[in-house]
Tab-separated table of C-alpha atoms in Angstrom:
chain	number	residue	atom	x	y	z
A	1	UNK	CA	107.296	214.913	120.384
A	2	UNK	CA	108.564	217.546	117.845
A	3	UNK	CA	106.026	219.839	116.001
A	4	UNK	CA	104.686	218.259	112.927
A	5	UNK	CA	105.162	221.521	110.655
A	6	UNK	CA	106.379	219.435	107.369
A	7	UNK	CA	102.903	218.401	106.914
A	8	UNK	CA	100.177	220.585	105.655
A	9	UNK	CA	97.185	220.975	107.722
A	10	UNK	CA	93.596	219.308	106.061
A	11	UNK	CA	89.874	218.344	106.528
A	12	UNK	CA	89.160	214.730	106.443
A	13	UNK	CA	86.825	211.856	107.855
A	14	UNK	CA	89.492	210.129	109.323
A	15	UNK	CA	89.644	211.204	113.257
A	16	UNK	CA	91.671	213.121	114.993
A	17	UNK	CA	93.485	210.376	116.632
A	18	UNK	CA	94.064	208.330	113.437
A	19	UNK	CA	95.285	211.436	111.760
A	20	UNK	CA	97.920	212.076	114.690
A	21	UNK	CA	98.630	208.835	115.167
A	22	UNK	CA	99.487	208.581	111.285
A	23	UNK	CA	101.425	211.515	111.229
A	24	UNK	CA	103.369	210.953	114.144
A	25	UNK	CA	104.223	207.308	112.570
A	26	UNK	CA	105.248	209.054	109.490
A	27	UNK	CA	107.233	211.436	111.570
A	28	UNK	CA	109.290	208.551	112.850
A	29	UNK	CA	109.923	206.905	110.422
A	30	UNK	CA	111.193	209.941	108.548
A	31	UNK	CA	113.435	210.452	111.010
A	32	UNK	CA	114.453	206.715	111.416
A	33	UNK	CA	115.280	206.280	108.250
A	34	UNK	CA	117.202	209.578	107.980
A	35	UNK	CA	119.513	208.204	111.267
A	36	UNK	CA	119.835	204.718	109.967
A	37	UNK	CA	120.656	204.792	106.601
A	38	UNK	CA	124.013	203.455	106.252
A	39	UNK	CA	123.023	200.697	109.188
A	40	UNK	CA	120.235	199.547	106.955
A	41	UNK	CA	122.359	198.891	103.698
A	42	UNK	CA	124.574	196.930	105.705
A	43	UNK	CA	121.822	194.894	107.244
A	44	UNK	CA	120.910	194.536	103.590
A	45	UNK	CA	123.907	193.610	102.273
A	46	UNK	CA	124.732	190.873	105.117
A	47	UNK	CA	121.396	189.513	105.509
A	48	UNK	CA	119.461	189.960	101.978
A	49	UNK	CA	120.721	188.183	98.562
A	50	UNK	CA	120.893	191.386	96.669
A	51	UNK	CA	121.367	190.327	93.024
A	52	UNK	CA	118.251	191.367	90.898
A	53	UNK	CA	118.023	188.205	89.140
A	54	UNK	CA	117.657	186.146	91.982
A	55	UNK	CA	115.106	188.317	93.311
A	56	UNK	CA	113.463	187.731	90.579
A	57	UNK	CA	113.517	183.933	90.444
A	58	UNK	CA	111.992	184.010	93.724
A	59	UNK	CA	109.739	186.255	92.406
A	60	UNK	CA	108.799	184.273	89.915
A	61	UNK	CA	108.810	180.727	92.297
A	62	UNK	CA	106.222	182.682	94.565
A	63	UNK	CA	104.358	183.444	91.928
A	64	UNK	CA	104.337	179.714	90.478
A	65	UNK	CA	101.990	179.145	93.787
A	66	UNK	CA	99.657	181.416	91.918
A	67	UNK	CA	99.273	179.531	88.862
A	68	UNK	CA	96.492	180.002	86.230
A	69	UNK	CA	96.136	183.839	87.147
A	70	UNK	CA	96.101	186.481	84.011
A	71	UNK	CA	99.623	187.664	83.438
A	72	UNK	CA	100.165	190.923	83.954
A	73	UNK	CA	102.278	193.946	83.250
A	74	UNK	CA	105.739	194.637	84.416
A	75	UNK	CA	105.983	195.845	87.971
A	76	UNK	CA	107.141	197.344	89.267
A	77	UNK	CA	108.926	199.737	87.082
A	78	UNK	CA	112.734	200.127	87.399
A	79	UNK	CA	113.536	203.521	88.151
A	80	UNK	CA	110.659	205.293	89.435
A	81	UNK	CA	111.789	207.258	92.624
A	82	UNK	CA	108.022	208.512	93.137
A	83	UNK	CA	106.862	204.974	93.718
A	84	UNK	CA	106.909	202.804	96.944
A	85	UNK	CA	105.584	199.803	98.387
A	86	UNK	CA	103.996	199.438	101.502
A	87	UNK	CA	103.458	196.049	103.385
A	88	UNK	CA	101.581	195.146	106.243
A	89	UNK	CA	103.093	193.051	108.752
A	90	UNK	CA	100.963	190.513	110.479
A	91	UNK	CA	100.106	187.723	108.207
A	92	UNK	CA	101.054	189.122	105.052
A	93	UNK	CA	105.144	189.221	105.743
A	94	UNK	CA	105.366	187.354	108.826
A	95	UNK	CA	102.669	184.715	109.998
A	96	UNK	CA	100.874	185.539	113.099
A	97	UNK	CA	100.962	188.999	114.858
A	98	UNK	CA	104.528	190.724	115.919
A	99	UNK	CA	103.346	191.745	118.871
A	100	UNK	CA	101.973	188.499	119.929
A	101	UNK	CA	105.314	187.307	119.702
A	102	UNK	CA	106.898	190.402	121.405
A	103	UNK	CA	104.456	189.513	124.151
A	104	UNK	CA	105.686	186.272	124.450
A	105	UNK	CA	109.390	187.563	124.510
A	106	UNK	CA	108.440	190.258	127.037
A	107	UNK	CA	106.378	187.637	129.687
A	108	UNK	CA	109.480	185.541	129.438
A	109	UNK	CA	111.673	188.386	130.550
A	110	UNK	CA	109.313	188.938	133.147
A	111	UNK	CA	107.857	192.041	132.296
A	112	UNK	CA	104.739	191.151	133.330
A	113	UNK	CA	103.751	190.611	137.240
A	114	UNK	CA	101.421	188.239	138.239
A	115	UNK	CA	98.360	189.956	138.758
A	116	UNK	CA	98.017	192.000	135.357
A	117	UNK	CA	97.278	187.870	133.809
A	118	UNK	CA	93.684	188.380	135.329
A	119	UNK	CA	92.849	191.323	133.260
A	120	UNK	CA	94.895	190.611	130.468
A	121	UNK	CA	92.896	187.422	129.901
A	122	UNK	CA	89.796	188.705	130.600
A	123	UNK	CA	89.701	191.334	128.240
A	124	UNK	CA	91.581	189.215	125.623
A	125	UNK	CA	88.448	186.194	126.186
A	126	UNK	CA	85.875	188.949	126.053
A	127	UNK	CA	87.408	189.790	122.655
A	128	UNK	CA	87.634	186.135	121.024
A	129	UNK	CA	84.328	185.096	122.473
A	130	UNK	CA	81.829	187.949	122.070
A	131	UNK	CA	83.581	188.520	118.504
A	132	UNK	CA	83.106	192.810	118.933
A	133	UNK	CA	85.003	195.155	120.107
A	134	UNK	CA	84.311	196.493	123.884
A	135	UNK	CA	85.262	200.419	123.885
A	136	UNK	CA	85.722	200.512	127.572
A	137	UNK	CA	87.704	196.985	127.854
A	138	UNK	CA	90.210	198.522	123.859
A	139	UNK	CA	90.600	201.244	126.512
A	140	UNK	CA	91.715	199.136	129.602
A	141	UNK	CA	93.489	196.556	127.118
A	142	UNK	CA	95.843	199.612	125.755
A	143	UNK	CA	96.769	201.168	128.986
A	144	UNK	CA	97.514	197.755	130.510
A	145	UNK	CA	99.560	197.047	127.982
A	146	UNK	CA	101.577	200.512	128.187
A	147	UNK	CA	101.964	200.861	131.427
A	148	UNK	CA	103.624	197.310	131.228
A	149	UNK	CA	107.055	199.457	129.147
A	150	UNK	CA	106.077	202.669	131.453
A	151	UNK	CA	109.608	203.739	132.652
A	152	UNK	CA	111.556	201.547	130.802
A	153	UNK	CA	114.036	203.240	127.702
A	154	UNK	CA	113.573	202.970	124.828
A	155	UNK	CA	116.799	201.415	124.285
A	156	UNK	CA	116.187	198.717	126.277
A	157	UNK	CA	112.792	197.681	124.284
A	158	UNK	CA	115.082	197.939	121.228
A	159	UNK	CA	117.694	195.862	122.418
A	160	UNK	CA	115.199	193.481	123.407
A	161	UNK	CA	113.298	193.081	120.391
A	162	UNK	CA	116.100	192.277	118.790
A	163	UNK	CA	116.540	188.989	120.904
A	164	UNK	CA	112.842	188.445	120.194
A	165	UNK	CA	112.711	188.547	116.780
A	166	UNK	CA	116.000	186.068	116.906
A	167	UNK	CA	113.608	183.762	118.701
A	168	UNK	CA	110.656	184.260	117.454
A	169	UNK	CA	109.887	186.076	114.582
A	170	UNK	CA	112.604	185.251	112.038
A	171	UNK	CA	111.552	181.729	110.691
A	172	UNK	CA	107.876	183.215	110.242
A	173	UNK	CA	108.153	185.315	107.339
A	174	UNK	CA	106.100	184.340	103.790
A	175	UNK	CA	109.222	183.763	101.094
A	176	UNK	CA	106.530	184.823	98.493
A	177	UNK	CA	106.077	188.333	100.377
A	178	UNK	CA	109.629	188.815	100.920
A	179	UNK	CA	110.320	188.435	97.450
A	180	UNK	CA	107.719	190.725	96.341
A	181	UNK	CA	109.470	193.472	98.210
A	182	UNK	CA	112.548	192.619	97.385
A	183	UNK	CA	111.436	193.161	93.697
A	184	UNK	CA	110.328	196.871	94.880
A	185	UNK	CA	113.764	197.597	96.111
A	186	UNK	CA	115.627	195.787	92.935
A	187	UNK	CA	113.464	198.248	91.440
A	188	UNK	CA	115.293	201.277	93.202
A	189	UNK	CA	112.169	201.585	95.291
A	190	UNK	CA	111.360	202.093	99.238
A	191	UNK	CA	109.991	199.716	100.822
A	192	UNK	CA	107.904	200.393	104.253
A	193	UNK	CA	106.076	198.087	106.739
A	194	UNK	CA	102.528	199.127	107.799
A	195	UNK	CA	101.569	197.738	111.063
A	196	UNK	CA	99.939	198.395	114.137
A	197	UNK	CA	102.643	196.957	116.006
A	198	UNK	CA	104.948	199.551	118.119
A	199	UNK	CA	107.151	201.142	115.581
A	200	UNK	CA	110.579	199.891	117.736
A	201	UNK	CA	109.405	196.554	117.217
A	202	UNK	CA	108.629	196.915	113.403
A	203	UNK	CA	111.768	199.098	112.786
A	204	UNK	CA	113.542	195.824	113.855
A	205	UNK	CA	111.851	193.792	111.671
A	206	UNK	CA	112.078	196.000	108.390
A	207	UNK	CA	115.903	196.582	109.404
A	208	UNK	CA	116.213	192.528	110.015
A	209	UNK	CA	114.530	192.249	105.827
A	210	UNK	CA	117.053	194.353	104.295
A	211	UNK	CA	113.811	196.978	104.226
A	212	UNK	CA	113.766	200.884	103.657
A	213	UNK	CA	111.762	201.149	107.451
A	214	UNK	CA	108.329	200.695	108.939
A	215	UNK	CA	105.172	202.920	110.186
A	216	UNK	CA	104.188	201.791	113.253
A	217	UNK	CA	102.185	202.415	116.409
A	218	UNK	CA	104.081	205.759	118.550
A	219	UNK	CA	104.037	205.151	122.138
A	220	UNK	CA	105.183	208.166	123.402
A	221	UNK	CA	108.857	208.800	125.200
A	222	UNK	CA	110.422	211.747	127.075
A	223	UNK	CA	113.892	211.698	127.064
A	224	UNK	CA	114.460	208.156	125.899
A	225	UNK	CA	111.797	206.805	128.420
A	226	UNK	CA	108.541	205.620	127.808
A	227	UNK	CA	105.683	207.409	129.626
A	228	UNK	CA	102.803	205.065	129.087
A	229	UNK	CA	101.075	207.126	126.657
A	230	UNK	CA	100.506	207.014	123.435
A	231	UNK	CA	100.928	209.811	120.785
A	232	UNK	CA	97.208	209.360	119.099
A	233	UNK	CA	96.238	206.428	118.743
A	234	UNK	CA	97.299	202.604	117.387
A	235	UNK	CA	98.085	202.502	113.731
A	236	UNK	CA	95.542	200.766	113.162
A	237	UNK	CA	92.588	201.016	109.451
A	238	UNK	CA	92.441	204.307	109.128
A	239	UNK	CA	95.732	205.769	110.426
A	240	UNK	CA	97.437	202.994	108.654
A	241	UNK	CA	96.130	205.426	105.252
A	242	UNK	CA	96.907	208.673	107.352
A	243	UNK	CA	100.351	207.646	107.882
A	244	UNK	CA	100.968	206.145	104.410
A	245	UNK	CA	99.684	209.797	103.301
A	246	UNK	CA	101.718	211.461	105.623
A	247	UNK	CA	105.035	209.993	104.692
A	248	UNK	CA	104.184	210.211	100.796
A	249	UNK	CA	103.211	213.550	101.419
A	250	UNK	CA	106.906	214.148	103.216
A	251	UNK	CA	109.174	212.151	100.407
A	252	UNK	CA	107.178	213.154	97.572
A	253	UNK	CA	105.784	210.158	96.203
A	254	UNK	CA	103.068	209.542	93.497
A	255	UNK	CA	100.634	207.435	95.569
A	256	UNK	CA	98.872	206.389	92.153
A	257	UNK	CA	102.611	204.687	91.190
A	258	UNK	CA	102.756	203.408	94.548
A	259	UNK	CA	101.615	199.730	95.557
A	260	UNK	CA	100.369	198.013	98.950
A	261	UNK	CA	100.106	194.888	100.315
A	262	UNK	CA	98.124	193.262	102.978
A	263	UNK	CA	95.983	190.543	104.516
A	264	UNK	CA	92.995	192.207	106.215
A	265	UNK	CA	89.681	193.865	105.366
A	266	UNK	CA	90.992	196.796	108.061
A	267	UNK	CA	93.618	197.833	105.712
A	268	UNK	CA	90.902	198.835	102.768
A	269	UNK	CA	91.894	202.782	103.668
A	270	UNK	CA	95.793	201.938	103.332
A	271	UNK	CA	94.438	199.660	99.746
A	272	UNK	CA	92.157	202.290	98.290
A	273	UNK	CA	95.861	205.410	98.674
A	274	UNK	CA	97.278	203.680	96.111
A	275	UNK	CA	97.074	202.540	92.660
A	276	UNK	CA	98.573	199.068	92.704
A	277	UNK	CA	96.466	197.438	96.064
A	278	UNK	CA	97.616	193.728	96.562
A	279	UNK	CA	95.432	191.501	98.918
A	280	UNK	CA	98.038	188.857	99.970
A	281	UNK	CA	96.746	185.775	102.265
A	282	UNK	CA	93.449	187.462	102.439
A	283	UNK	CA	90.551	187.185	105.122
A	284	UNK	CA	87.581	186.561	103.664
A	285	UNK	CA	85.780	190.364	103.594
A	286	UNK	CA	89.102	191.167	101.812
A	287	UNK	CA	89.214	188.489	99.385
A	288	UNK	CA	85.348	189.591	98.122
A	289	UNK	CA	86.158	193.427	98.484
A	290	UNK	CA	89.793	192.463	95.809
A	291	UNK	CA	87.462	190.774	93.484
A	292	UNK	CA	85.308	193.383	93.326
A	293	UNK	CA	87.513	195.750	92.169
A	294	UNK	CA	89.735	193.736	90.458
A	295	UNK	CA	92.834	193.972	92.848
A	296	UNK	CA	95.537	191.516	92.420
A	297	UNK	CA	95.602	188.890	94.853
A	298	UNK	CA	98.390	186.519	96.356
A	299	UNK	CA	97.714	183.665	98.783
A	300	UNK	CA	100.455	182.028	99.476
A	301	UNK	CA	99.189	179.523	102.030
A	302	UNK	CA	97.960	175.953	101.113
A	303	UNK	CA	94.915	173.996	101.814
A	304	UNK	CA	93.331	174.117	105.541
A	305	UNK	CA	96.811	176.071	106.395
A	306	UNK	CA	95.287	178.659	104.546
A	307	UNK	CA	92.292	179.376	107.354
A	308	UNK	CA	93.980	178.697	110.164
A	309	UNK	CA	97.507	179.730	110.251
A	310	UNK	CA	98.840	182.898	111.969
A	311	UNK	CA	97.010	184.708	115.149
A	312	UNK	CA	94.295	187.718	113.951
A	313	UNK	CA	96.476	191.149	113.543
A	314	UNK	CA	94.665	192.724	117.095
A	315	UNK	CA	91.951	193.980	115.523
A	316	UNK	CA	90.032	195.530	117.762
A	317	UNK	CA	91.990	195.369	120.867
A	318	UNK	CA	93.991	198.146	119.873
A	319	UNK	CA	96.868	196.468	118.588
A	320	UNK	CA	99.275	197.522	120.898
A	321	UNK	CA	97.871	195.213	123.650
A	322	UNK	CA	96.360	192.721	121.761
A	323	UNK	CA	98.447	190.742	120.750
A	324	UNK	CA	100.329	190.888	124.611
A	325	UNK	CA	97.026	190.307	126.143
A	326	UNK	CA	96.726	186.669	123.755
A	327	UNK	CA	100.591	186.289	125.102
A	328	UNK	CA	99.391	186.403	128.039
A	329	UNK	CA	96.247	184.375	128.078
A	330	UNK	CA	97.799	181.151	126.694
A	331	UNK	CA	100.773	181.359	129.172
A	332	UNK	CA	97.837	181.563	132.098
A	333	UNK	CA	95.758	178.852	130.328
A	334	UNK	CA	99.264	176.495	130.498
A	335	UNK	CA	99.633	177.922	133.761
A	336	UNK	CA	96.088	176.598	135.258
A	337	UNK	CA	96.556	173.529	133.862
């Protein structure tokens, strides 16, 4: 892992682990987005319609699910390079969790051996039926789930996830969240994913959208191989906000220009950076915190849909497992049958 020395050194209440884990995500995706510059405009050009209006018609269609909200000003504003948008992943551009899905990919590939389902669905019951979050089994769900890439490069993940999102992922993203960020970038702004999911896999997806790159979780690699640690901790609440500093720290944005998007009361920190906060599909302690404050809100779910679609983003489990360990649970629960 190369020194951080960009970033300046400071006090705050966030831990020690969030801020390392947010400035190691911020790190990455620096340098991701350095190395894939040119592959992402292409990606962009082949996969995303790229004429403003019709951004903006879709803009404007996703909005029409809104109906009977205040209007509001014009944003975001063409032309300001010190402004960016940054979107959370699970359930506010694609419904349910990425790395539920990865997990699915990855059992099917047989990545998993037969007796890490016991644990795996153990600790992912313990979660969904005691409803709090175990310190001892986040600890046993995270190294589970890393030792499960332990070994394997990089590459090969990458390669992977690729065939994964293919089959899983790409018919699950919100058309009125991809047209919001498609505004940004019509805009001439970057657009980054926020998520607690590994950063390969959301580097994939952001490159997949036509998007400027993703912060994600850093699992930590020597030499192109994984070691089965991770560098902090997940991106998860409060390093989401550490690395969304970080990086707007690095690229010189205005964070008070800037906007965000997301689903889940966990994401307040990553809401509160920025001066144009967007609760989009929210859960319910999000929902009451937005109308509090007055932050602009976008559900673009209908009826019952609206409380039950999608999986929770791992919230508690540490994100980098939980979503595996659910994998794995309902392939043992078909399994038993």
């Amino acid at each position: 892992m190369a020194a951080l020395g960009w970033l300046t050194s400071r006090r705050r209440s966030a831990t020690a682990l969030s801020v390392l884990a947010g400035e190691a995500s911020a790190e990455a995706a620096r340098k991701a987005e350095l190395g894939q510059v040119l592959e992402a405009e292409a990606a962009a050009a082949a996969l995303v319609p790229d004429t403003a209006a019709g951004a903006r018609t879709a803009v404007a269609e996703a909005e029409a699910e809104g109906a009977g909200e205040p209007a509001e000003p014009v944003f975001p504003v063409v032309g300001d390079e010190r402004a960016a948008a940054f979107f959370d992943l699970d359930n506010t551009v694609m419904q349910g969790a990425a790395i539920f899905h990865m997990g699915r990919g990855l059992y099917k590939r047989k990545f998993f051996q037969t007796r890490d389902l016991t644990r795996f669905a153990w600790q992912q019951a313990w979660f969904r039926l005691a409803g709090i979050e175990d310190a001892s089994h986040m600890e046993d769900a995270r190294e589970s789930a890393l030792s499960i890439v332990k070994g394997h490069r990089v590459a090969e993940l990458m390669a992977i996830g690729e065939e994964i999102y293919d089959e899983y992922m790409a018919d699950r993203i919100w058309p009125g969240t991809r047209a919001l960020a498609q505004a940004h970038l019509d805009a001439g702004q970057r657009v980054w994913l926020v998520t607690a999911a590994p950063v390969e896999t959301a580097t994939i997806i952001a490159r997949r959208l036509g998007l400027t790159g993703a912060l994600g979780t850093v699992a930590e690699s020597v030499d192109g191989i994984y070691t089965g640690k991770l560098v902090g901790e997940p991106l998860h609440g409060p390093a989401k906000a550490e690395a969304v500093r970080a990086l707007a720290l690095a690229q010189d944005l205005d964070l008070s220009r800037c906007a965000a998007y997301s689903d889940s009361h966990n994401d307040i920190p990553m809401l509160s950076l920025v001066g144009h906060p967007y609760a989009i599909n929210p859960d319910a302690k999000l929902r009451k915190h937005a109308r509090a404050r007055d932050w602009r809100l976008r559900d673009y779910r209908t009826g019952r849909k609206a409380a039950k679609v999608g999986i929770p983003a791992a919230a508690g489990v540490g994100a980098v497992a939980g979503g595996t360990a659910a994998a794995i649970a309902l392939h043992r629960r078909r399994f038993t049958r």
